[in-house]
JSON list of C-alpha atoms in Angstrom, two decimals:
[
{"chain": "W", "resi": 23, "resn": "MET", "atom": "CA", "xyz": [81.64, 90.11, 95.35]},
{"chain": "W", "resi": 24, "resn": "TYR", "atom": "CA", "xyz": [82.47, 89.31, 98.96]},
{"chain": "W", "resi": 25, "resn": "ASP", "atom": "CA", "xyz": [81.79, 90.94, 102.27]},
{"chain": "W", "resi": 26, "resn": "LYS", "atom": "CA", "xyz": [84.95, 92.83, 103.24]},
{"chain": "W", "resi": 27, "resn": "THR", "atom": "CA", "xyz": [84.26, 92.66, 106.98]},
{"chain": "W", "resi": 28, "resn": "LYS", "atom": "CA", "xyz": [84.68, 88.81, 106.75]},
{"chain": "W", "resi": 29, "resn": "PHE", "atom": "CA", "xyz": [88.40, 89.03, 106.12]},
{"chain": "W", "resi": 30, "resn": "ILE", "atom": "CA", "xyz": [91.59, 90.39, 107.44]},
{"chain": "W", "resi": 31, "resn": "TYR", "atom": "CA", "xyz": [94.14, 91.76, 105.02]},
{"chain": "W", "resi": 32, "resn": "VAL", "atom": "CA", "xyz": [97.72, 90.90, 105.02]},
{"chain": "W", "resi": 33, "resn": "GLY", "atom": "CA", "xyz": [100.00, 93.11, 102.99]},
{"chain": "W", "resi": 34, "resn": "LEU", "atom": "CA", "xyz": [103.52, 91.77, 102.26]},
{"chain": "W", "resi": 35, "resn": "ASP", "atom": "CA", "xyz": [106.71, 93.39, 101.15]},
{"chain": "W", "resi": 36, "resn": "LEU", "atom": "CA", "xyz": [108.87, 90.68, 99.88]},
{"chain": "W", "resi": 37, "resn": "HIS", "atom": "CA", "xyz": [112.63, 90.52, 99.74]},
{"chain": "W", "resi": 38, "resn": "LYS", "atom": "CA", "xyz": [115.21, 87.95, 98.78]},
{"chain": "W", "resi": 39, "resn": "GLU", "atom": "CA", "xyz": [116.09, 86.97, 102.31]},
{"chain": "W", "resi": 40, "resn": "GLN", "atom": "CA", "xyz": [113.14, 87.90, 104.38]},
{"chain": "W", "resi": 41, "resn": "HIS", "atom": "CA", "xyz": [109.46, 89.15, 104.02]},
{"chain": "W", "resi": 42, "resn": "THR", "atom": "CA", "xyz": [107.62, 91.64, 106.10]},
{"chain": "W", "resi": 43, "resn": "ALA", "atom": "CA", "xyz": [103.85, 91.34, 106.55]},
{"chain": "W", "resi": 44, "resn": "VAL", "atom": "CA", "xyz": [101.38, 93.91, 108.08]},
{"chain": "W", "resi": 45, "resn": "ILE", "atom": "CA", "xyz": [98.04, 92.55, 109.10]},
{"chain": "W", "resi": 46, "resn": "MET", "atom": "CA", "xyz": [95.00, 94.85, 109.02]},
{"chain": "W", "resi": 47, "resn": "ASP", "atom": "CA", "xyz": [91.23, 94.83, 109.22]},
{"chain": "W", "resi": 48, "resn": "CYS", "atom": "CA", "xyz": [88.79, 96.26, 106.71]},
{"chain": "W", "resi": 49, "resn": "PHE", "atom": "CA", "xyz": [88.85, 99.57, 108.39]},
{"chain": "W", "resi": 50, "resn": "ASN", "atom": "CA", "xyz": [92.63, 100.02, 107.69]},
{"chain": "W", "resi": 51, "resn": "GLU", "atom": "CA", "xyz": [93.36, 99.52, 111.44]},
{"chain": "W", "resi": 52, "resn": "LYS", "atom": "CA", "xyz": [96.72, 97.66, 112.01]},
{"chain": "W", "resi": 53, "resn": "LEU", "atom": "CA", "xyz": [96.32, 94.55, 113.95]},
{"chain": "W", "resi": 54, "resn": "GLY", "atom": "CA", "xyz": [99.82, 93.14, 113.86]},
{"chain": "W", "resi": 55, "resn": "GLU", "atom": "CA", "xyz": [102.98, 92.66, 111.93]},
{"chain": "W", "resi": 56, "resn": "ILE", "atom": "CA", "xyz": [105.67, 89.94, 111.33]},
{"chain": "W", "resi": 57, "resn": "THR", "atom": "CA", "xyz": [109.04, 89.55, 109.61]},
{"chain": "W", "resi": 58, "resn": "PHE", "atom": "CA", "xyz": [109.95, 86.01, 108.64]},
{"chain": "W", "resi": 59, "resn": "GLN", "atom": "CA", "xyz": [112.66, 84.28, 106.55]},
{"chain": "W", "resi": 60, "resn": "ASN", "atom": "CA", "xyz": [111.93, 83.52, 102.97]},
{"chain": "W", "resi": 61, "resn": "LYS", "atom": "CA", "xyz": [111.96, 79.76, 103.36]},
{"chain": "W", "resi": 62, "resn": "PRO", "atom": "CA", "xyz": [108.97, 77.39, 103.05]},
{"chain": "W", "resi": 63, "resn": "SER", "atom": "CA", "xyz": [109.67, 76.10, 106.63]},
{"chain": "W", "resi": 64, "resn": "GLU", "atom": "CA", "xyz": [109.05, 79.64, 107.93]},
{"chain": "W", "resi": 65, "resn": "PHE", "atom": "CA", "xyz": [105.79, 80.36, 106.06]},
{"chain": "W", "resi": 66, "resn": "GLU", "atom": "CA", "xyz": [103.70, 78.70, 108.80]},
{"chain": "W", "resi": 67, "resn": "LYS", "atom": "CA", "xyz": [104.63, 81.31, 111.19]},
{"chain": "W", "resi": 68, "resn": "LEU", "atom": "CA", "xyz": [102.78, 83.91, 108.96]},
{"chain": "W", "resi": 69, "resn": "ILE", "atom": "CA", "xyz": [99.62, 81.73, 109.09]},
{"chain": "W", "resi": 70, "resn": "THR", "atom": "CA", "xyz": [99.92, 81.16, 112.77]},
{"chain": "W", "resi": 71, "resn": "LYS", "atom": "CA", "xyz": [100.24, 84.94, 113.47]},
{"chain": "W", "resi": 72, "resn": "CYS", "atom": "CA", "xyz": [97.32, 85.77, 111.06]},
{"chain": "W", "resi": 73, "resn": "LYS", "atom": "CA", "xyz": [95.06, 83.18, 112.58]},
{"chain": "W", "resi": 74, "resn": "LYS", "atom": "CA", "xyz": [95.22, 85.08, 115.94]},
{"chain": "W", "resi": 75, "resn": "TYR", "atom": "CA", "xyz": [92.99, 87.84, 114.28]},
{"chain": "W", "resi": 76, "resn": "CYS", "atom": "CA", "xyz": [90.49, 85.59, 112.49]},
{"chain": "W", "resi": 77, "resn": "THR", "atom": "CA", "xyz": [87.72, 85.94, 114.93]},
{"chain": "W", "resi": 78, "resn": "ASN", "atom": "CA", "xyz": [84.28, 84.77, 113.91]},
{"chain": "W", "resi": 79, "resn": "GLY", "atom": "CA", "xyz": [85.45, 82.64, 111.11]},
{"chain": "W", "resi": 80, "resn": "LYS", "atom": "CA", "xyz": [87.08, 85.46, 109.28]},
{"chain": "W", "resi": 81, "resn": "GLY", "atom": "CA", "xyz": [89.18, 84.57, 106.09]},
{"chain": "W", "resi": 82, "resn": "ILE", "atom": "CA", "xyz": [92.66, 85.77, 105.23]},
{"chain": "W", "resi": 83, "resn": "PHE", "atom": "CA", "xyz": [93.34, 87.83, 102.08]},
{"chain": "W", "resi": 84, "resn": "PHE", "atom": "CA", "xyz": [96.94, 88.26, 101.06]},
{"chain": "W", "resi": 85, "resn": "ALA", "atom": "CA", "xyz": [98.43, 91.05, 98.88]},
{"chain": "W", "resi": 86, "resn": "LEU", "atom": "CA", "xyz": [102.00, 90.56, 97.75]},
{"chain": "W", "resi": 87, "resn": "GLU", "atom": "CA", "xyz": [104.20, 93.32, 96.51]},
{"chain": "W", "resi": 88, "resn": "ASN", "atom": "CA", "xyz": [106.10, 90.80, 94.37]},
{"chain": "W", "resi": 89, "resn": "SER", "atom": "CA", "xyz": [109.28, 92.57, 93.03]},
{"chain": "W", "resi": 90, "resn": "TYR", "atom": "CA", "xyz": [111.70, 90.30, 91.27]},
{"chain": "W", "resi": 91, "resn": "ALA", "atom": "CA", "xyz": [109.58, 87.35, 91.90]},
{"chain": "W", "resi": 92, "resn": "TYR", "atom": "CA", "xyz": [110.95, 86.89, 95.49]},
{"chain": "W", "resi": 93, "resn": "GLY", "atom": "CA", "xyz": [107.42, 85.86, 96.71]},
{"chain": "W", "resi": 94, "resn": "ARG", "atom": "CA", "xyz": [106.84, 83.21, 94.19]},
{"chain": "W", "resi": 95, "resn": "ALA", "atom": "CA", "xyz": [107.47, 80.36, 96.70]},
{"chain": "W", "resi": 96, "resn": "LEU", "atom": "CA", "xyz": [105.20, 81.97, 99.25]},
{"chain": "W", "resi": 97, "resn": "ALA", "atom": "CA", "xyz": [102.55, 82.70, 96.68]},
{"chain": "W", "resi": 98, "resn": "ALA", "atom": "CA", "xyz": [102.45, 79.05, 95.54]},
{"chain": "W", "resi": 99, "resn": "TRP", "atom": "CA", "xyz": [102.45, 77.76, 99.11]},
{"chain": "W", "resi": 100, "resn": "LEU", "atom": "CA", "xyz": [99.45, 80.08, 100.09]},
{"chain": "W", "resi": 101, "resn": "ILE", "atom": "CA", "xyz": [97.52, 79.03, 96.85]},
{"chain": "W", "resi": 102, "resn": "GLU", "atom": "CA", "xyz": [98.07, 75.33, 97.61]},
{"chain": "W", "resi": 103, "resn": "ARG", "atom": "CA", "xyz": [96.42, 75.88, 101.08]},
{"chain": "W", "resi": 104, "resn": "ASN", "atom": "CA", "xyz": [93.38, 77.70, 99.28]},
{"chain": "W", "resi": 105, "resn": "TYR", "atom": "CA", "xyz": [94.01, 81.27, 100.53]},
{"chain": "W", "resi": 106, "resn": "ILE", "atom": "CA", "xyz": [93.16, 84.33, 98.51]},
{"chain": "W", "resi": 107, "resn": "VAL", "atom": "CA", "xyz": [96.43, 85.82, 96.93]},
{"chain": "W", "resi": 108, "resn": "LYS", "atom": "CA", "xyz": [96.64, 88.88, 94.89]},
{"chain": "W", "resi": 109, "resn": "ASP", "atom": "CA", "xyz": [99.66, 90.41, 93.34]},
{"chain": "W", "resi": 110, "resn": "VAL", "atom": "CA", "xyz": [100.39, 94.18, 93.82]},
{"chain": "W", "resi": 111, "resn": "ASP", "atom": "CA", "xyz": [102.24, 95.88, 91.06]},
{"chain": "W", "resi": 112, "resn": "PRO", "atom": "CA", "xyz": [105.37, 97.66, 92.66]},
{"chain": "W", "resi": 113, "resn": "ALA", "atom": "CA", "xyz": [105.04, 100.54, 90.36]},
{"chain": "W", "resi": 114, "resn": "ARG", "atom": "CA", "xyz": [101.53, 101.36, 91.37]},
{"chain": "W", "resi": 115, "resn": "SER", "atom": "CA", "xyz": [102.39, 101.22, 95.13]},
{"chain": "W", "resi": 116, "resn": "TYR", "atom": "CA", "xyz": [105.46, 103.40, 94.48]},
{"chain": "W", "resi": 117, "resn": "ALA", "atom": "CA", "xyz": [103.28, 105.91, 92.58]},
{"chain": "W", "resi": 118, "resn": "TYR", "atom": "CA", "xyz": [100.74, 105.87, 95.45]},
{"chain": "W", "resi": 119, "resn": "ARG", "atom": "CA", "xyz": [103.58, 106.26, 98.04]},
{"chain": "W", "resi": 120, "resn": "LYS", "atom": "CA", "xyz": [104.75, 109.31, 96.06]},
{"chain": "W", "resi": 121, "resn": "SER", "atom": "CA", "xyz": [101.31, 110.88, 95.99]},
{"chain": "W", "resi": 122, "resn": "VAL", "atom": "CA", "xyz": [100.95, 110.75, 99.81]},
{"chain": "W", "resi": 123, "resn": "PRO", "atom": "CA", "xyz": [102.92, 113.07, 102.04]},
{"chain": "W", "resi": 124, "resn": "GLN", "atom": "CA", "xyz": [105.17, 110.98, 104.29]},
{"chain": "W", "resi": 125, "resn": "TYR", "atom": "CA", "xyz": [108.67, 111.54, 105.45]},
{"chain": "W", "resi": 126, "resn": "LYS", "atom": "CA", "xyz": [109.97, 107.99, 105.57]},
{"chain": "W", "resi": 127, "resn": "LYS", "atom": "CA", "xyz": [109.38, 104.68, 103.97]},
{"chain": "W", "resi": 128, "resn": "ASN", "atom": "CA", "xyz": [110.05, 101.35, 105.68]},
{"chain": "W", "resi": 129, "resn": "ASP", "atom": "CA", "xyz": [108.59, 97.77, 105.13]},
{"chain": "W", "resi": 130, "resn": "PHE", "atom": "CA", "xyz": [105.87, 98.36, 107.71]},
{"chain": "W", "resi": 131, "resn": "LEU", "atom": "CA", "xyz": [104.55, 101.49, 105.96]}
]
């Protein structure tokens, strides 16, 4: 396996026009967030924002909730640059969200 403390974690909620990313550490503390357009020319903004939190040589771990394949271009772009990219099943995240009491849902949650 890998040492979880040596990464920051980026969860992405992907949409047709724009994506929303939340950046966290291994202790589930939110470090930052960013919303950017679903265009390859905009993807570098995500990396720039994430690298602000990569202290002591930390890597970046991406988790994409990829409904309707809206994140295909982003996933391919990240993989080409040797980032760790995992696909999150939207049905599982929906089931988890239903199991936890919360009153509202938005992209950042």
